[in-house]
Amino acid sequence: MLGKKLVTAQKRGETRALCLGLGMVACSMMMYFFIGITIVPFYTKSVWTTETMCKVLRANIKEQAPCPSSEGSEDDAFPYPCLQVWVNLTASGQEVMLYQTEETLERNPKCSYVPGKSENSKEIKTRIETIATNFQKYQTFPCYYDPGGTQTSVILSRLYPLKGLLFAFLWPTLMFTGGCLIIFLVKISQYVSVLSAWQ
């Protein structure tokens, strides 16, 4: 009687462990799919792939010409000082405009920095002035440019660099590996149990 209870408890434990492993594998596949349709396209579409050094030529703030937050979207627009940073690209020696990220160029190609939505215009002005001061202080820094030449501008940092993409794939990979390991151990346990019963 005790042996039957132990066998039943073992089967229940194996079933739960197997469901856990399958659930982990299914969740990891969903995470792979989500990353594949959200982050990967942004990474592959970015043309700013090569890192080089940029030297600041001038950083101007147009106080009298505030820029909208996005072109063609008056509802989301709000005025803010427009910071324009021009740099000398070491790789080609060209004078080009610097943007914070790829998204900055899409939101407003006239400004190097686009702040997030905020009702406090004084904080935005102070932040932009601080950024301009930092560019004047640290005049040489790494930046990214388009080696193909389709984009003449450069960006300060990529939204989704290679390290960030690999880090995004790290957690679903660990979950997938753990799920497969649980399933493998359950199958090994079942095989050993069947082999012992047969002997």
Short mmCIF file of C-alpha atoms in Angstrom, two decimals:
data_model
loop_
_atom_site.label_atom_id
_atom_site.label_comp_id
_atom_site.label_asym_id
_atom_site.label_seq_id
_atom_site.Cartn_x
_atom_site.Cartn_y
_atom_site.Cartn_z
CA MET A 1 0.00 0.00 0.00
CA LEU A 2 2.83 2.37 0.91
CA GLY A 3 4.61 1.48 -2.32
CA LYS A 4 1.55 2.42 -4.40
CA LYS A 5 1.30 5.77 -2.61
CA LEU A 6 4.97 6.47 -3.29
CA VAL A 7 4.56 5.58 -6.97
CA THR A 8 1.46 7.80 -7.23
CA ALA A 9 3.24 10.70 -5.52
CA GLN A 10 6.23 10.22 -7.82
CA LYS A 11 4.02 10.30 -10.92
CA ARG A 12 2.29 13.46 -9.70
CA GLY A 13 5.64 15.10 -9.06
CA GLU A 14 6.90 14.12 -12.49
CA THR A 15 3.71 15.47 -14.11
CA ARG A 16 4.05 18.79 -12.30
CA ALA A 17 7.73 19.05 -13.13
CA LEU A 18 6.99 18.22 -16.77
CA CYS A 19 4.26 20.90 -16.89
CA LEU A 20 6.68 23.39 -15.34
CA GLY A 21 9.34 22.60 -17.93
CA LEU A 22 6.89 22.86 -20.81
CA GLY A 23 5.53 26.12 -19.38
CA MET A 24 9.04 27.58 -19.17
CA VAL A 25 9.76 26.56 -22.76
CA ALA A 26 6.46 28.07 -23.95
CA CYS A 27 7.10 31.34 -22.06
CA SER A 28 10.61 31.60 -23.47
CA MET A 29 9.30 31.10 -27.01
CA MET A 30 6.75 33.88 -26.44
CA MET A 31 9.53 36.15 -25.18
CA TYR A 32 11.65 35.31 -28.24
CA PHE A 33 8.69 36.23 -30.46
CA PHE A 34 8.08 39.50 -28.59
CA ILE A 35 11.75 40.52 -28.81
CA GLY A 36 11.80 39.51 -32.47
CA ILE A 37 8.94 41.83 -33.42
CA THR A 38 9.89 44.79 -31.20
CA ILE A 39 13.63 45.17 -30.56
CA VAL A 40 15.23 43.27 -33.47
CA PRO A 41 13.64 45.41 -36.25
CA PHE A 42 14.91 48.61 -34.61
CA TYR A 43 18.38 47.09 -34.34
CA THR A 44 18.49 45.85 -37.96
CA LYS A 45 17.04 49.06 -39.44
CA SER A 46 19.60 51.29 -37.74
CA VAL A 47 22.27 52.40 -40.21
CA TRP A 48 24.48 54.00 -37.56
CA THR A 49 26.57 50.90 -36.94
CA THR A 50 30.19 52.04 -36.91
CA GLU A 51 31.76 53.77 -33.94
CA THR A 52 34.23 56.60 -34.39
CA MET A 53 35.33 59.76 -32.62
CA CYS A 54 33.53 63.09 -32.93
CA LYS A 55 34.84 66.53 -32.03
CA VAL A 56 32.43 69.33 -31.17
CA LEU A 57 32.63 72.35 -33.46
CA ARG A 58 29.76 74.33 -32.00
CA ALA A 59 26.72 73.83 -29.78
CA ASN A 60 24.00 76.45 -30.20
CA ILE A 61 20.71 76.89 -28.36
CA LYS A 62 18.01 78.66 -30.35
CA GLU A 63 16.04 80.37 -27.61
CA GLN A 64 13.81 82.27 -30.03
CA ALA A 65 13.01 79.25 -32.20
CA PRO A 66 11.47 76.46 -30.10
CA CYS A 67 10.92 73.20 -31.93
CA PRO A 68 7.88 70.89 -31.79
CA SER A 69 8.22 67.47 -30.22
CA SER A 70 7.28 65.71 -33.43
CA GLU A 71 6.57 66.85 -36.95
CA GLY A 72 2.95 66.88 -38.02
CA SER A 73 1.64 66.23 -34.53
CA GLU A 74 0.31 69.46 -33.08
CA ASP A 75 -1.49 67.75 -30.21
CA ASP A 76 1.73 66.33 -28.76
CA ALA A 77 3.84 69.40 -29.57
CA PHE A 78 5.30 71.62 -26.87
CA PRO A 79 7.89 74.39 -27.18
CA TYR A 80 11.42 73.92 -25.89
CA PRO A 81 14.81 75.44 -26.71
CA CYS A 82 16.37 73.79 -29.73
CA LEU A 83 19.91 72.52 -29.16
CA GLN A 84 21.96 72.06 -32.31
CA VAL A 85 25.33 70.34 -31.99
CA TRP A 86 27.69 70.24 -34.97
CA VAL A 87 30.67 67.92 -34.86
CA ASN A 88 33.66 67.02 -36.97
CA LEU A 89 33.51 63.34 -37.96
CA THR A 90 36.97 61.83 -37.54
CA ALA A 91 36.32 59.01 -40.02
CA SER A 92 35.64 61.36 -42.96
CA GLY A 93 36.50 64.84 -41.70
CA GLN A 94 33.00 66.09 -42.51
CA GLU A 95 31.01 68.61 -40.51
CA VAL A 96 27.77 66.89 -39.54
CA MET A 97 24.95 67.33 -37.06
CA LEU A 98 24.83 65.19 -33.93
CA TYR A 99 21.65 63.59 -32.58
CA GLN A 100 21.15 61.83 -29.28
CA THR A 101 19.64 58.61 -30.75
CA GLU A 102 17.93 57.37 -33.92
CA GLU A 103 14.60 58.36 -32.40
CA THR A 104 15.72 61.97 -31.97
CA LEU A 105 16.21 62.36 -35.72
CA GLU A 106 12.75 60.91 -36.38
CA ARG A 107 11.02 63.12 -33.81
CA ASN A 108 12.71 66.37 -34.78
CA PRO A 109 15.53 66.58 -37.35
CA LYS A 110 16.17 70.25 -36.46
CA CYS A 111 17.34 69.57 -32.89
CA SER A 112 20.11 67.39 -31.50
CA TYR A 113 18.19 66.68 -28.30
CA VAL A 114 14.44 66.21 -27.80
CA PRO A 115 13.26 66.19 -24.18
CA GLY A 116 10.47 64.03 -22.92
CA LYS A 117 7.06 65.43 -22.15
CA SER A 118 7.18 67.69 -19.14
CA GLU A 119 5.04 70.57 -17.92
CA ASN A 120 7.97 72.27 -16.23
CA SER A 121 9.67 74.29 -18.97
CA LYS A 122 12.33 75.59 -16.56
CA GLU A 123 13.63 72.06 -15.93
CA ILE A 124 13.78 71.41 -19.66
CA LYS A 125 15.67 74.65 -20.26
CA THR A 126 18.12 73.88 -17.45
CA ARG A 127 18.70 70.34 -18.74
CA ILE A 128 19.38 71.54 -22.29
CA GLU A 129 21.78 74.21 -21.03
CA THR A 130 23.59 71.56 -18.98
CA ILE A 131 23.87 69.28 -22.03
CA ALA A 132 25.27 72.16 -24.12
CA THR A 133 27.82 72.95 -21.37
CA ASN A 134 28.90 69.30 -21.24
CA PHE A 135 29.45 69.25 -25.00
CA GLN A 136 31.62 72.35 -24.73
CA LYS A 137 33.53 70.82 -21.83
CA TYR A 138 34.03 67.31 -23.25
CA GLN A 139 34.60 68.12 -26.89
CA THR A 140 35.86 64.71 -28.07
CA PHE A 141 33.72 61.61 -27.54
CA PRO A 142 32.72 58.39 -29.33
CA CYS A 143 29.76 58.52 -31.70
CA TYR A 144 28.13 56.35 -34.37
CA TYR A 145 27.92 57.05 -38.09
CA ASP A 146 26.58 55.37 -41.21
CA PRO A 147 29.44 53.75 -43.15
CA GLY A 148 27.17 53.37 -46.18
CA GLY A 149 26.66 57.11 -46.47
CA THR A 150 22.85 57.05 -46.58
CA GLN A 151 22.76 59.20 -43.44
CA THR A 152 25.12 62.14 -43.19
CA SER A 153 24.27 62.79 -39.53
CA VAL A 154 25.75 60.97 -36.52
CA ILE A 155 24.24 59.81 -33.24
CA LEU A 156 25.63 59.86 -29.72
CA SER A 157 24.25 56.46 -28.66
CA ARG A 158 22.19 53.71 -30.24
CA LEU A 159 18.78 52.87 -28.86
CA TYR A 160 19.47 49.14 -29.07
CA PRO A 161 23.20 48.36 -29.19
CA LEU A 162 24.51 44.85 -29.67
CA LYS A 163 25.10 44.41 -25.92
CA GLY A 164 21.53 45.45 -25.18
CA LEU A 165 20.19 43.03 -27.78
CA LEU A 166 22.22 40.15 -26.34
CA PHE A 167 21.06 41.05 -22.82
CA ALA A 168 17.44 41.01 -24.02
CA PHE A 169 17.93 37.47 -25.35
CA LEU A 170 19.69 36.34 -22.16
CA TRP A 171 16.62 35.81 -19.96
CA PRO A 172 14.49 33.82 -22.44
CA THR A 173 17.56 31.73 -23.25
CA LEU A 174 18.08 30.92 -19.57
CA MET A 175 14.39 30.10 -19.19
CA PHE A 176 14.42 27.90 -22.30
CA THR A 177 17.54 26.08 -21.10
CA GLY A 178 16.04 25.56 -17.64
CA GLY A 179 12.78 24.24 -19.09
CA CYS A 180 14.57 21.82 -21.39
CA LEU A 181 16.76 20.66 -18.49
CA ILE A 182 13.70 19.97 -16.32
CA ILE A 183 12.02 18.01 -19.13
CA PHE A 184 15.21 16.04 -19.74
CA LEU A 185 15.58 15.15 -16.05
CA VAL A 186 11.92 14.05 -15.84
CA LYS A 187 12.31 11.83 -18.88
CA ILE A 188 15.50 10.33 -17.44
CA SER A 189 13.69 9.68 -14.14
CA GLN A 190 10.79 8.00 -15.97
CA TYR A 191 13.18 5.88 -18.01
CA VAL A 192 15.07 4.77 -14.89
CA SER A 193 11.77 3.93 -13.13
CA VAL A 194 10.55 1.85 -16.08
CA LEU A 195 13.94 0.11 -16.33
CA SER A 196 13.92 -0.70 -12.61
CA ALA A 197 10.37 -2.06 -12.75
CA TRP A 198 11.22 -4.23 -15.78
CA GLN A 199 14.25 -5.71 -14.02
#
